[in-house]
Tab-separated table of C-alpha atoms (C1' of nucleotides) in Angstrom:
chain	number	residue	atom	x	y	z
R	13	UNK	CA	-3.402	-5.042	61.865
R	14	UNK	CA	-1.326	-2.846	63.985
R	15	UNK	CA	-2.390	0.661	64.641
R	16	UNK	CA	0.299	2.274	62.363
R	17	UNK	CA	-0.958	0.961	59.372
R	18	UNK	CA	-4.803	1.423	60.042
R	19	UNK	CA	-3.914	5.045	60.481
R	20	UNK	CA	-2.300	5.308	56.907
R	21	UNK	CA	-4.691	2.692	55.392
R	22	UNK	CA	-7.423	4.705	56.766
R	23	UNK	CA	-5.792	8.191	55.026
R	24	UNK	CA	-5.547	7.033	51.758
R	25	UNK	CA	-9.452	5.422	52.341
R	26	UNK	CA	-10.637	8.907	53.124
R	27	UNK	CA	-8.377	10.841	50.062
R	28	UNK	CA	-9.878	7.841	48.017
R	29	UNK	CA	-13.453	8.458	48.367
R	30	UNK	CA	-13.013	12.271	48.610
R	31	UNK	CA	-11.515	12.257	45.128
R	32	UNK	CA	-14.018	9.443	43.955
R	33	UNK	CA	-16.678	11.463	45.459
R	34	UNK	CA	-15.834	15.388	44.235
R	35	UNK	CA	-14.801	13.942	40.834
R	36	UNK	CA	-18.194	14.375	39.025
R	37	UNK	CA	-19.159	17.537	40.240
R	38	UNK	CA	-15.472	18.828	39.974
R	39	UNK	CA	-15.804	17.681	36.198
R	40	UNK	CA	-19.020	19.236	35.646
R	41	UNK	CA	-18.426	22.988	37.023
R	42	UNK	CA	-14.571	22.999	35.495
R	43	UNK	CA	-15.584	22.032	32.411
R	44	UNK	CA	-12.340	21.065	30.047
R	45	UNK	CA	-9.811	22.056	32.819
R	46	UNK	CA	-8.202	19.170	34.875
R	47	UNK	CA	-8.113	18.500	38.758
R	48	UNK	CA	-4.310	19.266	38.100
R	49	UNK	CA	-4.779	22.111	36.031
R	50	UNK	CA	-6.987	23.601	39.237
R	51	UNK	CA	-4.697	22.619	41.646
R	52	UNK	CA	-1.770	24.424	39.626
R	53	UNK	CA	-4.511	27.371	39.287
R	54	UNK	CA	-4.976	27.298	43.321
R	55	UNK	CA	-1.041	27.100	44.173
R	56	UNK	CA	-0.083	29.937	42.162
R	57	UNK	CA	-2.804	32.008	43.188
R	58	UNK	CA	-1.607	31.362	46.660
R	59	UNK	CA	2.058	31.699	46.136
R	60	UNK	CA	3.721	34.929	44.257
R	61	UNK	CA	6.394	33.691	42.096
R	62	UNK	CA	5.128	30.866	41.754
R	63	UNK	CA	7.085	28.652	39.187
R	64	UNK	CA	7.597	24.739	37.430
R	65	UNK	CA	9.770	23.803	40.335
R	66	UNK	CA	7.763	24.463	43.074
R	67	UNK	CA	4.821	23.660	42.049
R	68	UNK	CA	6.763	20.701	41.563
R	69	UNK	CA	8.274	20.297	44.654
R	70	UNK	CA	4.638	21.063	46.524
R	71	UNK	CA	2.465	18.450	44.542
R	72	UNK	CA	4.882	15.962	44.801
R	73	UNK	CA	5.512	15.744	40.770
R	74	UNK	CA	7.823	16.069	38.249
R	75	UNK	CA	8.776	19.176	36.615
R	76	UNK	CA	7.897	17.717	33.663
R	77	UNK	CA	4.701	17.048	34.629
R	78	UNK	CA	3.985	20.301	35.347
R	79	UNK	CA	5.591	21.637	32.918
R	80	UNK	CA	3.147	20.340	30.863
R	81	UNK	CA	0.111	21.091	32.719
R	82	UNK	CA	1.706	24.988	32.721
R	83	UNK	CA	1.965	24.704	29.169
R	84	UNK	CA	-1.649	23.906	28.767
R	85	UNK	CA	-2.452	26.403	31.092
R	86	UNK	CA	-0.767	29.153	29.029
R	87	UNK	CA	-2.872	28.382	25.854
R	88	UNK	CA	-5.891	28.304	27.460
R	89	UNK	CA	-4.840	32.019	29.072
R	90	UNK	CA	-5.360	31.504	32.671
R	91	UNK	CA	-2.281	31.822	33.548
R	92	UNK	CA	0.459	34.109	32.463
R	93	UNK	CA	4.634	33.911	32.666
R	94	UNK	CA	6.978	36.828	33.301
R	95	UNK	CA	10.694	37.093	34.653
R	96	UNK	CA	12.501	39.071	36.857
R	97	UNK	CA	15.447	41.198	35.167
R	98	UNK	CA	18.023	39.719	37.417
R	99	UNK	CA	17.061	36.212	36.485
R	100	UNK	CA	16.837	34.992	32.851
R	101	UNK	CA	16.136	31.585	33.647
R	102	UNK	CA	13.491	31.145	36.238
R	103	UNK	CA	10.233	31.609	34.832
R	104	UNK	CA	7.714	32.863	37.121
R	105	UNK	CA	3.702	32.449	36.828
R	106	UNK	CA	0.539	34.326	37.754
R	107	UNK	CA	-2.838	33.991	37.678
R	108	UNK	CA	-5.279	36.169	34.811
R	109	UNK	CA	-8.287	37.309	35.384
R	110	UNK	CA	-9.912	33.809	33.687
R	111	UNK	CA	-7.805	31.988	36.257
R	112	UNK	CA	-9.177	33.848	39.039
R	113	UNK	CA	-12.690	33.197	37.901
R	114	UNK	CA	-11.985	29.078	37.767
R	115	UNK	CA	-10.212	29.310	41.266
R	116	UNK	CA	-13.218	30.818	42.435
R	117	UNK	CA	-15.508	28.099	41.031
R	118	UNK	CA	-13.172	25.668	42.236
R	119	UNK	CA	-13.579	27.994	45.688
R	120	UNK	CA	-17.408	27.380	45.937
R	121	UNK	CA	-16.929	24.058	44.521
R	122	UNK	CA	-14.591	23.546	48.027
R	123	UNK	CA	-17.051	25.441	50.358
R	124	UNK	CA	-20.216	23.155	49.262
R	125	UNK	CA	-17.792	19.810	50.174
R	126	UNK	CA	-17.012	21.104	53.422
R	127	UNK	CA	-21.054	22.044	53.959
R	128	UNK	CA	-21.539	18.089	53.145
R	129	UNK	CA	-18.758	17.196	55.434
R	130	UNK	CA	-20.073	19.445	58.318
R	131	UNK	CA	-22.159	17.084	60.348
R	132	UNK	CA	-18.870	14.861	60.550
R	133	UNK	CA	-16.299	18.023	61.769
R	134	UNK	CA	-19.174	19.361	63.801
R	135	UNK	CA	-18.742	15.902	66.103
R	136	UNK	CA	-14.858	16.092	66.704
R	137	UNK	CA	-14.262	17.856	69.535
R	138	UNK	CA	-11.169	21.072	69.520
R	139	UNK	CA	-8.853	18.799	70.906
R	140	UNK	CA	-9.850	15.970	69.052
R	141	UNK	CA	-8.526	18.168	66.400
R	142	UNK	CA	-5.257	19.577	68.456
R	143	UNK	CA	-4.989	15.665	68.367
R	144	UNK	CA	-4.871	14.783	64.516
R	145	UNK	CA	-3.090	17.921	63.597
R	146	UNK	CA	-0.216	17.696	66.235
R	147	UNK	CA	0.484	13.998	64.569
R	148	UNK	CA	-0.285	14.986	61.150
R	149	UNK	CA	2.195	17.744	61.441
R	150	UNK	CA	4.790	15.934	63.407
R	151	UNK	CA	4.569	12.866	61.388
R	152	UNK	CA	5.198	15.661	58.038
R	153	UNK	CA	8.129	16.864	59.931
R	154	UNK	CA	9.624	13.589	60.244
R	155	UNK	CA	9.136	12.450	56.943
R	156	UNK	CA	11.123	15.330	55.744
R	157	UNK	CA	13.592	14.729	57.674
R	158	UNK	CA	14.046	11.173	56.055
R	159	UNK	CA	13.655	12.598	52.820
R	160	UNK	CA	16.640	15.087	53.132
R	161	UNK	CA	18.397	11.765	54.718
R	162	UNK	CA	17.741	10.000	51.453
R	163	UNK	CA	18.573	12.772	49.121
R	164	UNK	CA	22.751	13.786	50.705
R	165	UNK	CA	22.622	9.247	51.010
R	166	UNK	CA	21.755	9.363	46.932
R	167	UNK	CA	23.130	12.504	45.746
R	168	UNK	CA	27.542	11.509	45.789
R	169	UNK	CA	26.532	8.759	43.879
N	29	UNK	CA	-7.099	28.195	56.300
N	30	UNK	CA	-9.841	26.284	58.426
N	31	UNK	CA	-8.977	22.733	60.343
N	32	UNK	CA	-11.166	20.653	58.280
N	33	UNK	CA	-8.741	21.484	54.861
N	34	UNK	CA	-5.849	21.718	57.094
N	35	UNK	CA	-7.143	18.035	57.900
N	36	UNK	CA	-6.964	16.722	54.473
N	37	UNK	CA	-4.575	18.564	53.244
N	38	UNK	CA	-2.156	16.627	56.026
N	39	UNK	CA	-3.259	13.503	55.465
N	40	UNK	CA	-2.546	14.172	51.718
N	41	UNK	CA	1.016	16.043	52.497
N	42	UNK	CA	2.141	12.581	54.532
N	43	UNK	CA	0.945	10.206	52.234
N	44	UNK	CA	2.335	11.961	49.366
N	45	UNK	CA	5.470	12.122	51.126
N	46	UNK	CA	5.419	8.177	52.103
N	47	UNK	CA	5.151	7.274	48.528
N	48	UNK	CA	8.022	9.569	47.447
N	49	UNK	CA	10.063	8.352	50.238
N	50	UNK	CA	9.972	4.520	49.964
N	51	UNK	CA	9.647	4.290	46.134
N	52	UNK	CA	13.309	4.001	45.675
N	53	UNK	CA	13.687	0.836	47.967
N	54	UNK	CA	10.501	-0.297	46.994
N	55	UNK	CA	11.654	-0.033	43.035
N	56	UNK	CA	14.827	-1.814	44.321
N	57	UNK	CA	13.539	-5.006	46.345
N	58	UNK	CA	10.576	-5.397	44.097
N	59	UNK	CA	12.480	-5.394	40.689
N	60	UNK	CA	9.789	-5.557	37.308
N	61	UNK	CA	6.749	-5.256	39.651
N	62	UNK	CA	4.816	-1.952	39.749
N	63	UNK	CA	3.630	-0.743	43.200
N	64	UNK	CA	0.066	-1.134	42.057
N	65	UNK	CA	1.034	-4.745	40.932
N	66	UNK	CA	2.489	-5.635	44.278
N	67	UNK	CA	-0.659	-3.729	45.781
N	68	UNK	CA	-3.212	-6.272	44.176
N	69	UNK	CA	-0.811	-9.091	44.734
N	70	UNK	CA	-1.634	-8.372	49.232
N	71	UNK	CA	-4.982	-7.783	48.574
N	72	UNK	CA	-5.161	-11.441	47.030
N	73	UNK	CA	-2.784	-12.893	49.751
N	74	UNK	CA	-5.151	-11.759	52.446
N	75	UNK	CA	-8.810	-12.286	50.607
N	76	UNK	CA	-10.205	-15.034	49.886
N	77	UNK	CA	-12.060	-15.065	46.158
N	78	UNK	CA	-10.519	-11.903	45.300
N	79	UNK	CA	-11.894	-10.905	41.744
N	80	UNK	CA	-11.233	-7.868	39.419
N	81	UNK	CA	-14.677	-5.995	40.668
N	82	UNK	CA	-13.577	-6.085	44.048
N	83	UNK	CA	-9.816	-5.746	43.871
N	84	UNK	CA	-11.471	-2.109	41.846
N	85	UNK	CA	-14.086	-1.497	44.545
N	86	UNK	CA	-11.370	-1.604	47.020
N	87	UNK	CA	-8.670	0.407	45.570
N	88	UNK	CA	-11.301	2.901	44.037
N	89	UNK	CA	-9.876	2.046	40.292
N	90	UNK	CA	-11.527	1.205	37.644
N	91	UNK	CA	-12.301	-2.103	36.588
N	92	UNK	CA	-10.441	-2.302	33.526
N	93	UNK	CA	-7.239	-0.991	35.523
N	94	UNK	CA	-7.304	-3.789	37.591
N	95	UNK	CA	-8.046	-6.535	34.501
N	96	UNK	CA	-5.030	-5.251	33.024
N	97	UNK	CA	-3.050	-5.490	35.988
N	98	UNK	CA	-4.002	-8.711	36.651
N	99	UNK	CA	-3.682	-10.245	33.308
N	100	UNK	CA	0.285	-9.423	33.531
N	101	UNK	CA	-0.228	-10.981	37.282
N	102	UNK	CA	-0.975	-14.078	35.794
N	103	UNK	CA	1.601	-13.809	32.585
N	104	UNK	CA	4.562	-13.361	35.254
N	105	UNK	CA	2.830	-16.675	37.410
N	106	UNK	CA	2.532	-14.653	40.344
N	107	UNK	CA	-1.677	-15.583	40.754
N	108	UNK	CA	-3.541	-18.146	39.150
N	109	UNK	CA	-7.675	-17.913	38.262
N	110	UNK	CA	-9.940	-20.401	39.059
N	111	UNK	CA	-14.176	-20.375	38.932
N	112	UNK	CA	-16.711	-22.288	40.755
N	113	UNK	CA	-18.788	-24.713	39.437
N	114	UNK	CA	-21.759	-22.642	40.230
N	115	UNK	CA	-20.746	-19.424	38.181
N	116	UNK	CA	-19.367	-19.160	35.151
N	117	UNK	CA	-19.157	-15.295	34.906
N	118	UNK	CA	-16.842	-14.121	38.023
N	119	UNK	CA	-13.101	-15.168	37.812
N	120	UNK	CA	-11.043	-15.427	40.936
N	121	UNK	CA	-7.474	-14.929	41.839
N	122	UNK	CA	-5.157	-16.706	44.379
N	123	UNK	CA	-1.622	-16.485	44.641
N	124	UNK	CA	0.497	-18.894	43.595
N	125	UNK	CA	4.344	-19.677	45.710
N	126	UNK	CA	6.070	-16.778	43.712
N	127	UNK	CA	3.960	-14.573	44.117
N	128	UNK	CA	3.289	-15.272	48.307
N	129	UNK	CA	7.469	-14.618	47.843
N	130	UNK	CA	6.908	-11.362	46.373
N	131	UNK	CA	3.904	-10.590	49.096
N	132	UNK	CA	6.726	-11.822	51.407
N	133	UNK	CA	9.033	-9.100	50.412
N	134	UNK	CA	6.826	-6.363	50.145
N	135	UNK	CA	5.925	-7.406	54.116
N	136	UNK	CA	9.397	-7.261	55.014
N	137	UNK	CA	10.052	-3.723	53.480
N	138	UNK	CA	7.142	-2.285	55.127
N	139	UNK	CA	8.385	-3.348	58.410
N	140	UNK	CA	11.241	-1.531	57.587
N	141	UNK	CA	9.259	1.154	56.845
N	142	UNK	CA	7.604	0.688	59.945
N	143	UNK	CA	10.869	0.918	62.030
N	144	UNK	CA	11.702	3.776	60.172
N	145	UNK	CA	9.151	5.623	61.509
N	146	UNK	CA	8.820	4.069	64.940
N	147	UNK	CA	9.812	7.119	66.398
N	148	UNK	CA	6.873	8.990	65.807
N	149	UNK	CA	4.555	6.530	66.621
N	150	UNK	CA	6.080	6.265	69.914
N	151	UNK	CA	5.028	9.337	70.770
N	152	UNK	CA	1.510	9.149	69.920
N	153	UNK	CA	-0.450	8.090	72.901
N	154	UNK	CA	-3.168	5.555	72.933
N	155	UNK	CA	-5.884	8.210	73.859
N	156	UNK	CA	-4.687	9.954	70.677
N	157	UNK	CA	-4.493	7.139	68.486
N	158	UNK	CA	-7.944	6.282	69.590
N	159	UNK	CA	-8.773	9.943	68.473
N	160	UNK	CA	-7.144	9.805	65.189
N	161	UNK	CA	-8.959	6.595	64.705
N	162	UNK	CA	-12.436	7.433	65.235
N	163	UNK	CA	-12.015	10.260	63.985
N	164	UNK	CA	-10.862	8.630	60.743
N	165	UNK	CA	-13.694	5.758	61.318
N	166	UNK	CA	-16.501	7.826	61.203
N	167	UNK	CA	-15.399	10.144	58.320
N	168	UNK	CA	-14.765	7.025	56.077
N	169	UNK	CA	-18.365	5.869	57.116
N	170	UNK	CA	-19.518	9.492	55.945
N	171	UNK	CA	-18.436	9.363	52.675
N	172	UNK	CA	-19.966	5.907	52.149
N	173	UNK	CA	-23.334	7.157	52.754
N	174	UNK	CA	-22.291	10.188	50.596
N	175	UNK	CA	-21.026	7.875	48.301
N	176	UNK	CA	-24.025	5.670	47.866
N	177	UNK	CA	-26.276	8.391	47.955
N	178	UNK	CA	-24.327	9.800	44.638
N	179	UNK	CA	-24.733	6.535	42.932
N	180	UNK	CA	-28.558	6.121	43.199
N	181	UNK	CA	-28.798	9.664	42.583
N	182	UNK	CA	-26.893	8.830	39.190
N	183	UNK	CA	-28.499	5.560	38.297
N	184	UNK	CA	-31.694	6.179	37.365
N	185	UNK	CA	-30.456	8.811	34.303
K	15	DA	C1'	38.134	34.948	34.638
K	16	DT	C1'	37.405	30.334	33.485
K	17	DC	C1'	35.878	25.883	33.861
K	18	DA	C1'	32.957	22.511	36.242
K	19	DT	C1'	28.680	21.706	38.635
K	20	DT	C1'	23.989	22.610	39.638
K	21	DT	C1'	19.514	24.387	38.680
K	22	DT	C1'	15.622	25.233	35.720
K	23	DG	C1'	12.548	24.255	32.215
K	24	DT	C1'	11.373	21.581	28.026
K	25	DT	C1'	10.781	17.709	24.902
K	26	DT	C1'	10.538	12.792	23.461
K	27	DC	C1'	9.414	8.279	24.482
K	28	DC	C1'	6.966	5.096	27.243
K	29	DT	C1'	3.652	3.181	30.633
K	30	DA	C1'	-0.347	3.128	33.875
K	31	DG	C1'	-4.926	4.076	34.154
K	32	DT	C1'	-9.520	5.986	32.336
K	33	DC	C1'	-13.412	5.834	29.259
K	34	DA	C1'	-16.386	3.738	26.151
K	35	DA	C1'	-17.888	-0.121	23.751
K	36	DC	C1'	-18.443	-4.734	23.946
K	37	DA	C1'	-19.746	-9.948	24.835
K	38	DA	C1'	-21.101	-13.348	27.967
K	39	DA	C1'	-23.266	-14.735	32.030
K	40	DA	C1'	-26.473	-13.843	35.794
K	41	DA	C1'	-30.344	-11.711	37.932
K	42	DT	C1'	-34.833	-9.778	37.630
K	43	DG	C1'	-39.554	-9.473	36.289
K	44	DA	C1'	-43.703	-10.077	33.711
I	9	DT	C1'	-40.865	-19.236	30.831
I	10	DC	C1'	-38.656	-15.716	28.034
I	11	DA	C1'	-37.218	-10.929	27.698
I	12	DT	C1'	-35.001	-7.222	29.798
I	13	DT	C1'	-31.585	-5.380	32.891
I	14	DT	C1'	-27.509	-5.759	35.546
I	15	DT	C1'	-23.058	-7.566	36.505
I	16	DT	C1'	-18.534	-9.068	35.195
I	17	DG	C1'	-14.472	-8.993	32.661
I	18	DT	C1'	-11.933	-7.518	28.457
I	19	DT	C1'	-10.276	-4.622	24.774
I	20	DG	C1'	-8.860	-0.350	22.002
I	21	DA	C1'	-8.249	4.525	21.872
I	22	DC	C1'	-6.725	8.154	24.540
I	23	DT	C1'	-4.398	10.985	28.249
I	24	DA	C1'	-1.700	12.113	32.378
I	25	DG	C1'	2.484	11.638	34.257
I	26	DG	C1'	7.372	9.652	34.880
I	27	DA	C1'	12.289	8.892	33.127
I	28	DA	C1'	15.827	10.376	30.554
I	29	DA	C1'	18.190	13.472	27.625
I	30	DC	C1'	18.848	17.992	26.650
I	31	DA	C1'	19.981	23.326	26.379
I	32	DA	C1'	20.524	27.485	28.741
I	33	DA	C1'	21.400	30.006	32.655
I	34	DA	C1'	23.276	30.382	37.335
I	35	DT	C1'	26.402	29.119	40.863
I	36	DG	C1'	30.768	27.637	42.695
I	37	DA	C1'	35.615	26.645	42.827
I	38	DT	C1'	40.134	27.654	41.730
DNA sequence: ATCATTTTGTTTCCTAGTCAACAAAAATGA
DNA sequence: TCATTTTTGTTGACTAGGAAACAAAATGAT
């Protein structure tokens, strides 16, 4: 196997057994909400304005997925919608007070992973890390590059 | 935002992106097979005695995922099941000539893929491929003890 | 200003994957 | 040996998310 492919194959190991890993804790301190439903709950507590298309654009997803998960969130009243008067279409979200108190379950939730994880970052040296970030970050770059390629090469169609 | 979630949080970002970036081409060259189809179909191709337990071991999915996807596998002719004489439980998969054609395909595109993004591999060096790699290596091996840990922690409920 | 195009968010329909329950075979243990 | 437990694969009910179609608002072009 050439080296490119161990790195990704290696990636989506990790991601794998991190999600496979958090999943039963994550389920048992966010009881009835979603690892979507948190991750929508983290993003917009992150970014102001926050709204379906961005999230959309950030995870990846469909608006229509999230404009789903949104939906949900609205009924369960952790997150709430408002508009700005020059814009009647854009719909805009924020976090409640509930929401805050999930994202900071799902906060603690992140801290105790990372304690786990510790004795595995505490071996990799700082430029060990300079390392994987410099070609996670340039390899990111690059990939959006081709996407914006793809998009003007689909778009006149 | 510390390194270790900046980590993870990359390796998520570029995967994410790969997927969204060669699903077009891959929806176009692979016509009526689903990604996770054709993903079941390699690990066959290079495995000898594949069955449903480990195709879901290895893909962290669960077991009745796989037995669906593999049932349509074997409706479309792509793999045939065989047993040994010895067991009558476990069921086995090989591929049959179609479906080393589709495996076939799905090698060619990713060596497109691979040329694609030649250009950033180029620039990675061997000490920091090395890097990545260990680095990579030794977290995977992490989360297996974490991993097996969880499950005899589980088991004896 | 007006008409065409694009953007944004939603809904309906459909599919992929999970969970839980199950049956059959194998492994374990007394 | 025979009974219990575990492993393996399958199915049915359910849910998350994608695709497509849509309406409403915004943007752009003339």
């Amino acid at each position: 196997m050439n080296k490119e492919e161990q790195v990704i194959l290696g990636f989506r190991d990790i991601l794998n057994k991190i999600v496979w890993l958090n999943k039963p804790k994550m389920e048992e301190s966010l009881k009835g909400h979603k690892s979507s439903e948190v991750h929508c709950l983290e993003f917009i507590g992150k970014n102001a304005d926050s709204n379906v298309t961005k999230l959309a654009e950030s995870f990846f997803m469909t608006r229509s997925a999230i404009s789903k998960i949104t939906k949900k969130l609205l009924e369960k009243d952790l997150i709430e919608s408002y508009q700005k008067p020059e814009n009647k279409k854009e719909i805009y979200f924020r976090l409640t007070e509930e929401g805050l108190a999930i994202n900071k379950i799902h906060d603690d939730l992140h801290k105790e992973f990372r304690e786990r994880d510790k004795k595995v970052f505490e071996q990799v040296t700082e430029e060990q890390f300079d390392s994987i970030l410099s070609f996670v970050e340039m390899y990111s770059k690059h990939l959006d590059a081709e996407i914006k390629k793809q998009e003007v090469a689909i778009k006149p169609e």
